[in-house]
Coordinates of C-alpha atoms and ligand atoms in Angstrom, one line a residue:
X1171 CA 9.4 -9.6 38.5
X1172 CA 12.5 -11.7 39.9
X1173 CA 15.5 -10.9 41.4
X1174 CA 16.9 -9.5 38.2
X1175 CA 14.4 -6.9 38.3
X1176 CA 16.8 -3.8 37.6
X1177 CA 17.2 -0.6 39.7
X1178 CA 17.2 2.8 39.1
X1179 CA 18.2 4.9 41.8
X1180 CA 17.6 8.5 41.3
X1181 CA 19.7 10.6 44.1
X1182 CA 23.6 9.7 45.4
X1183 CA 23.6 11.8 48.5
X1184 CA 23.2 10.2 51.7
X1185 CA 20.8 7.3 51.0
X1186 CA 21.1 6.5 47.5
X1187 CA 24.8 5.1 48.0
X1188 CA 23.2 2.6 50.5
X1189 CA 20.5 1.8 49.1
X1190 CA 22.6 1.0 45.5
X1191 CA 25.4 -0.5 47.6
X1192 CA 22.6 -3.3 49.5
X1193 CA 20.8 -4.0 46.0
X1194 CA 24.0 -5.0 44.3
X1195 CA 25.5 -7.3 47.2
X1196 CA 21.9 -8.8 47.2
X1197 CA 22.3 -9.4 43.3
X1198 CA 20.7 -6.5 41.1
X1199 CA 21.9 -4.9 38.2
X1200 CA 21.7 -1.2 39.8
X1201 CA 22.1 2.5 37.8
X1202 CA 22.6 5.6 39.6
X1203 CA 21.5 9.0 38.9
X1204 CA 21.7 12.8 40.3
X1205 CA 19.7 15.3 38.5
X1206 CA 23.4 16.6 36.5
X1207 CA 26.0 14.6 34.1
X1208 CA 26.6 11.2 35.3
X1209 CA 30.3 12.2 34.7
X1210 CA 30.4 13.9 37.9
X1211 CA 29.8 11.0 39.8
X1212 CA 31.8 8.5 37.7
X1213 CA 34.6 8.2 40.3
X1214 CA 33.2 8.2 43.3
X1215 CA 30.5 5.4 42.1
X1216 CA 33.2 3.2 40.9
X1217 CA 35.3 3.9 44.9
X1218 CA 32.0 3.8 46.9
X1219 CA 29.5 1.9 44.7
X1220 CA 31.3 -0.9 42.7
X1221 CA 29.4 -2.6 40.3
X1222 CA 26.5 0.5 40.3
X1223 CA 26.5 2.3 36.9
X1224 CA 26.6 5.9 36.8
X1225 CA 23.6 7.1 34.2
X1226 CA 21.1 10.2 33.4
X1227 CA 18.5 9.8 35.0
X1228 CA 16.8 9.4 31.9
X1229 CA 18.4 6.6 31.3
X1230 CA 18.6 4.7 34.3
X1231 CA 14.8 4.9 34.6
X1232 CA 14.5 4.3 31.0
X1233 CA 16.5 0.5 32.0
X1234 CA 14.9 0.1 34.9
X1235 CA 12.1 -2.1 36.5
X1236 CA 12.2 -0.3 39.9
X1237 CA 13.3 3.5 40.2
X1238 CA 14.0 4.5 44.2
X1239 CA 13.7 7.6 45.2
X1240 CA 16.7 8.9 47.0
X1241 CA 16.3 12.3 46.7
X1242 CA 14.8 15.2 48.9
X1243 CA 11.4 15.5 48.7
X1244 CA 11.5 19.4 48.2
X1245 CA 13.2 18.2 45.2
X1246 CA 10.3 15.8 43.9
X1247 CA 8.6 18.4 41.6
X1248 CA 11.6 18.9 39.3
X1249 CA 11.1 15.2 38.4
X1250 CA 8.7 14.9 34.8
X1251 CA 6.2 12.0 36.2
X1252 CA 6.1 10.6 32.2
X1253 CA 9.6 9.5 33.1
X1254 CA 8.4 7.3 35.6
X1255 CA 5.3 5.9 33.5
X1256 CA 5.2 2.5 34.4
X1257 CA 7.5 1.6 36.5
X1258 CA 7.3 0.8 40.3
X1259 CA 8.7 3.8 42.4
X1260 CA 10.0 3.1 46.1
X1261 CA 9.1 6.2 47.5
X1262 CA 12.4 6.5 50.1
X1263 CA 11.4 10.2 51.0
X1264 CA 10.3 12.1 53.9
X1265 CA 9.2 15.5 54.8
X1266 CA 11.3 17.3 56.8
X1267 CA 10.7 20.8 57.0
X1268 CA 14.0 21.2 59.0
X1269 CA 15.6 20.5 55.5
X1270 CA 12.8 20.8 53.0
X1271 CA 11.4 24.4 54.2
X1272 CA 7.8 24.0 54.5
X1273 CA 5.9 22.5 51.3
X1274 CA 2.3 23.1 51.5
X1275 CA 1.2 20.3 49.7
X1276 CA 2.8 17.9 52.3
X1277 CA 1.5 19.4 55.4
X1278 CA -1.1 17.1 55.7
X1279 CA -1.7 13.6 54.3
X1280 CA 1.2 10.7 54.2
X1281 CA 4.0 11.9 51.9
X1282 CA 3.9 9.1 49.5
X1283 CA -0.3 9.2 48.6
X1284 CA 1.0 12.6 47.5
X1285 CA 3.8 11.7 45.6
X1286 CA 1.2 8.8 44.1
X1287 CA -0.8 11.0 43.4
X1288 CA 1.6 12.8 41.0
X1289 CA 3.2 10.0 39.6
X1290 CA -0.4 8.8 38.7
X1291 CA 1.4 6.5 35.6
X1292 CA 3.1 4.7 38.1
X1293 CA 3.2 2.2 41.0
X1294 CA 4.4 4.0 44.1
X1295 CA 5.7 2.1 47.1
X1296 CA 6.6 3.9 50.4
X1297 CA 9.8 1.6 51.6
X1298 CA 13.3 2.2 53.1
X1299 CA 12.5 5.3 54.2
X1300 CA 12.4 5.2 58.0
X1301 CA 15.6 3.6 58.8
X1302 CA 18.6 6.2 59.1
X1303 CA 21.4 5.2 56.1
X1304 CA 24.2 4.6 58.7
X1305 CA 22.3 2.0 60.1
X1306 CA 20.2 0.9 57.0
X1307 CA 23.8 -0.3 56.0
X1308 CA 25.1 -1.6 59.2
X1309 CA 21.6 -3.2 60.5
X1310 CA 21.2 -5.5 57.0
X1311 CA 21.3 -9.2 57.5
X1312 CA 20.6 -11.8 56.1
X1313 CA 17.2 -14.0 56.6
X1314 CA 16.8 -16.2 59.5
X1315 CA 19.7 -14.3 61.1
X1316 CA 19.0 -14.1 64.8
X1317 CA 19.4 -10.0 64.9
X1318 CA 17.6 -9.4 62.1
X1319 CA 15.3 -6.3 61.6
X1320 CA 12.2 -5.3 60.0
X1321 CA 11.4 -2.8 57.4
X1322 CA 8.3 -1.5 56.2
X1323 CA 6.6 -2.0 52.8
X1324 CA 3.4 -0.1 51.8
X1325 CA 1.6 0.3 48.7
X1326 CA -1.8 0.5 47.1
X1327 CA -1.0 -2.5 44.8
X1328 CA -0.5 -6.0 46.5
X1329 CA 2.5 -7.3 42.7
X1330 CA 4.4 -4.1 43.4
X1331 CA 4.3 -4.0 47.4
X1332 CA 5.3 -7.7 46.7
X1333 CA 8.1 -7.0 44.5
X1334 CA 9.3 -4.1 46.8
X1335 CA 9.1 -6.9 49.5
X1336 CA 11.1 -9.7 48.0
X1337 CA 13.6 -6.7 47.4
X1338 CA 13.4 -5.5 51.0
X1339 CA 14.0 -9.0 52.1
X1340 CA 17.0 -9.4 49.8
X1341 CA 18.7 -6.7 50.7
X1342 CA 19.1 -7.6 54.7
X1343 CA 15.4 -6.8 56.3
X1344 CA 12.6 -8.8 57.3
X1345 CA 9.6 -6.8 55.3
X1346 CA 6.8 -6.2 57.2
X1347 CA 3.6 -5.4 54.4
X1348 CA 1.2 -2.6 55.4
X1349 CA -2.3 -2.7 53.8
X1350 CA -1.8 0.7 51.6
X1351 CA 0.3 3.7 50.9
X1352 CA -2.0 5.3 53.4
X1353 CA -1.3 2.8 56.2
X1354 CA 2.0 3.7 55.1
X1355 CA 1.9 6.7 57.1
X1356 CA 3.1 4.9 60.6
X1357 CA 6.5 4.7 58.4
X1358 CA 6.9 8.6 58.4
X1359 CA 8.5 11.2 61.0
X1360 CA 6.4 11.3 63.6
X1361 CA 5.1 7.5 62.8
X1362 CA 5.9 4.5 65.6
X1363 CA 8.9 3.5 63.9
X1364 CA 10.3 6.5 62.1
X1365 CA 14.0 6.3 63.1
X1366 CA 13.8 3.1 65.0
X1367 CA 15.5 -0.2 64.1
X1368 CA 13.5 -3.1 65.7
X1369 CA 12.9 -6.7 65.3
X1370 CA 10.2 -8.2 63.3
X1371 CA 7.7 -9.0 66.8
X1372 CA 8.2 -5.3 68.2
X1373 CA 7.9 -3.6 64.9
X1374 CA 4.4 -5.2 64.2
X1375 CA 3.7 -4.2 68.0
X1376 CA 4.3 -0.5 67.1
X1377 CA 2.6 -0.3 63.7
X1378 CA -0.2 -3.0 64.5
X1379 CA -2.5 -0.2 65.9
X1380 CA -2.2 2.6 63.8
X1381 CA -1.8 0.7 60.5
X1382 CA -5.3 -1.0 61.4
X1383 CA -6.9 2.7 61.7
X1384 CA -5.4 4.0 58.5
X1385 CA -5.7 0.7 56.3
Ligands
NAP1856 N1 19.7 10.4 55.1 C1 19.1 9.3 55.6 O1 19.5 8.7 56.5 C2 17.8 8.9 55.0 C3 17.3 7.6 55.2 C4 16.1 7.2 54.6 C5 15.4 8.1 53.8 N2 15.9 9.4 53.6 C6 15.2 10.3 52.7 O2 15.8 10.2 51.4 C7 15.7 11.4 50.7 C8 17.2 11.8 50.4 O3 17.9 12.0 51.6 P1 19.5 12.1 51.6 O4 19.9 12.4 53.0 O5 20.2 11.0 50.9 O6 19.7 13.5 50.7 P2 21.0 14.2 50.2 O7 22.2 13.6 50.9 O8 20.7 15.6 50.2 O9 21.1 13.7 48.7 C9 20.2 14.0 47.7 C10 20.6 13.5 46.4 O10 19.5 13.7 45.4 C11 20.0 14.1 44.2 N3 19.0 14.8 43.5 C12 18.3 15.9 43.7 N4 17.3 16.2 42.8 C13 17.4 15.1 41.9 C14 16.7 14.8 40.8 N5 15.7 15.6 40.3 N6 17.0 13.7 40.1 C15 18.0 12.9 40.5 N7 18.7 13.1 41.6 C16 18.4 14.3 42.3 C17 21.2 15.1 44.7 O11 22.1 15.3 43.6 P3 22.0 16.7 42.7 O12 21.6 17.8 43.7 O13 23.4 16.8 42.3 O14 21.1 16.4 41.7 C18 21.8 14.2 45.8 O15 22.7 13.3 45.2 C19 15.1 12.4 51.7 O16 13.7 12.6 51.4 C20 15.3 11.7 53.1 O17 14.2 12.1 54.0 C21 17.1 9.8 54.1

């Protein structure tokens, strides 16, 4: 996949925005999709997204080599896994019972082996989910720039966790590659860098240890 790879990104709350806004300045072709008419969000895509398109979500995944996952993970099971067949999903979620309510099914276990495991027909890759959308925006620079930060990047399979990477890197971060979706799990709430914003030497400090015991 290149840098043309296009984006799907299913939720316009909070993150989504962000996330769309990042891809297109680094050069994607990006949809963007709530779970209702894309009509509702036609004009404030085109005042706070430029250049994102406004789709079903249908059809934005339908278009797209990457679908992210902007949406709140109490919200995950009223999305049909066929629609996803094939494609690599960034898994951009987190459970937060504060705002989820408690889901059983993600009381124990990293967040995004679950959501693999539902989405069985696709490649899931946990990334951009531990860095706050304020600063996700505001933090983004690009490489070799002296106050650059890292992001995490973890995934079961080493062409999508690649591809999520070169995307990571493109859109402002230095990616830092975790051995699997299960290593993955220093990227949640609770994890060593859940919430913080660090350089690429202090974020391998934090994850080095755990990510070894969960790889
Ligand atoms: N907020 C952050 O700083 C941040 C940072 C990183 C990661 N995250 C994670 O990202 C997820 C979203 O957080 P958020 O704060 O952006 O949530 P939010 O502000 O509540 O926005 C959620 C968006 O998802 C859409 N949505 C819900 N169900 C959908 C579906 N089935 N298909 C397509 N779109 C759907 C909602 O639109 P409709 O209800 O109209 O469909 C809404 O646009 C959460 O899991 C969160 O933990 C958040």
């Amino acid at each position: 996949m290149t840098g043309q790879s296009r984006l799907a990104v299913l939720g316009a709350g909070h993150v989504g925005p962000v996330i769309a806004r990042l891809a297109i300045k680094a050069g994607y072709p990006v949809a963007i999709a709530t779970s209702g008419d894309p009509e509702d969000i036609a004009l404030i895509t085109e005042l706070v997204i430029p250049g994102a398109q406004p789709r079903w979500a249908s059809d934005a995944v339908a278009d797209a080599d990457i679908v992210v996952l902007a949406i709140p993970l109490h919200r995950f099971g009223d999305i049909d896994p066929a629609l996803l067949g094939g494609k690599v999903v960034v898994d951009a979620m987190n459970y937060w019972p504060a705002s989820d309510g408690v889901l059983k099914a993600f009381e124990q276990d990293g967040s995004s082996e679950i959501v693999a495991r539902r989405l069985a027909g696709s490649t899931v890759v946990k990334a951009l989910n531990h860095i706050g959308y304020h600063e996700l925006e505001d933090r983004a620079r690009p490489a070799g720039a002296p106050d650059r930060r890292a992001a995490g990047v973890a995934g079961d399979d080493p062409a999508a966790a690649a591809t999520i990477a070169q995307m990571v890197d493109r859109i402002g971060y230095d990616p830092v590659r975790l051995g699997s979706l299960r290593a993955g799990r220093v990227l949640q709430p609770g994890g060593p860098v859940f919430g913080a914003v660090l350089a690429l030497p202090e974020f391998e400090r934090a994850v080095r240890q755990d990510a070894r015991s969960l790889a």
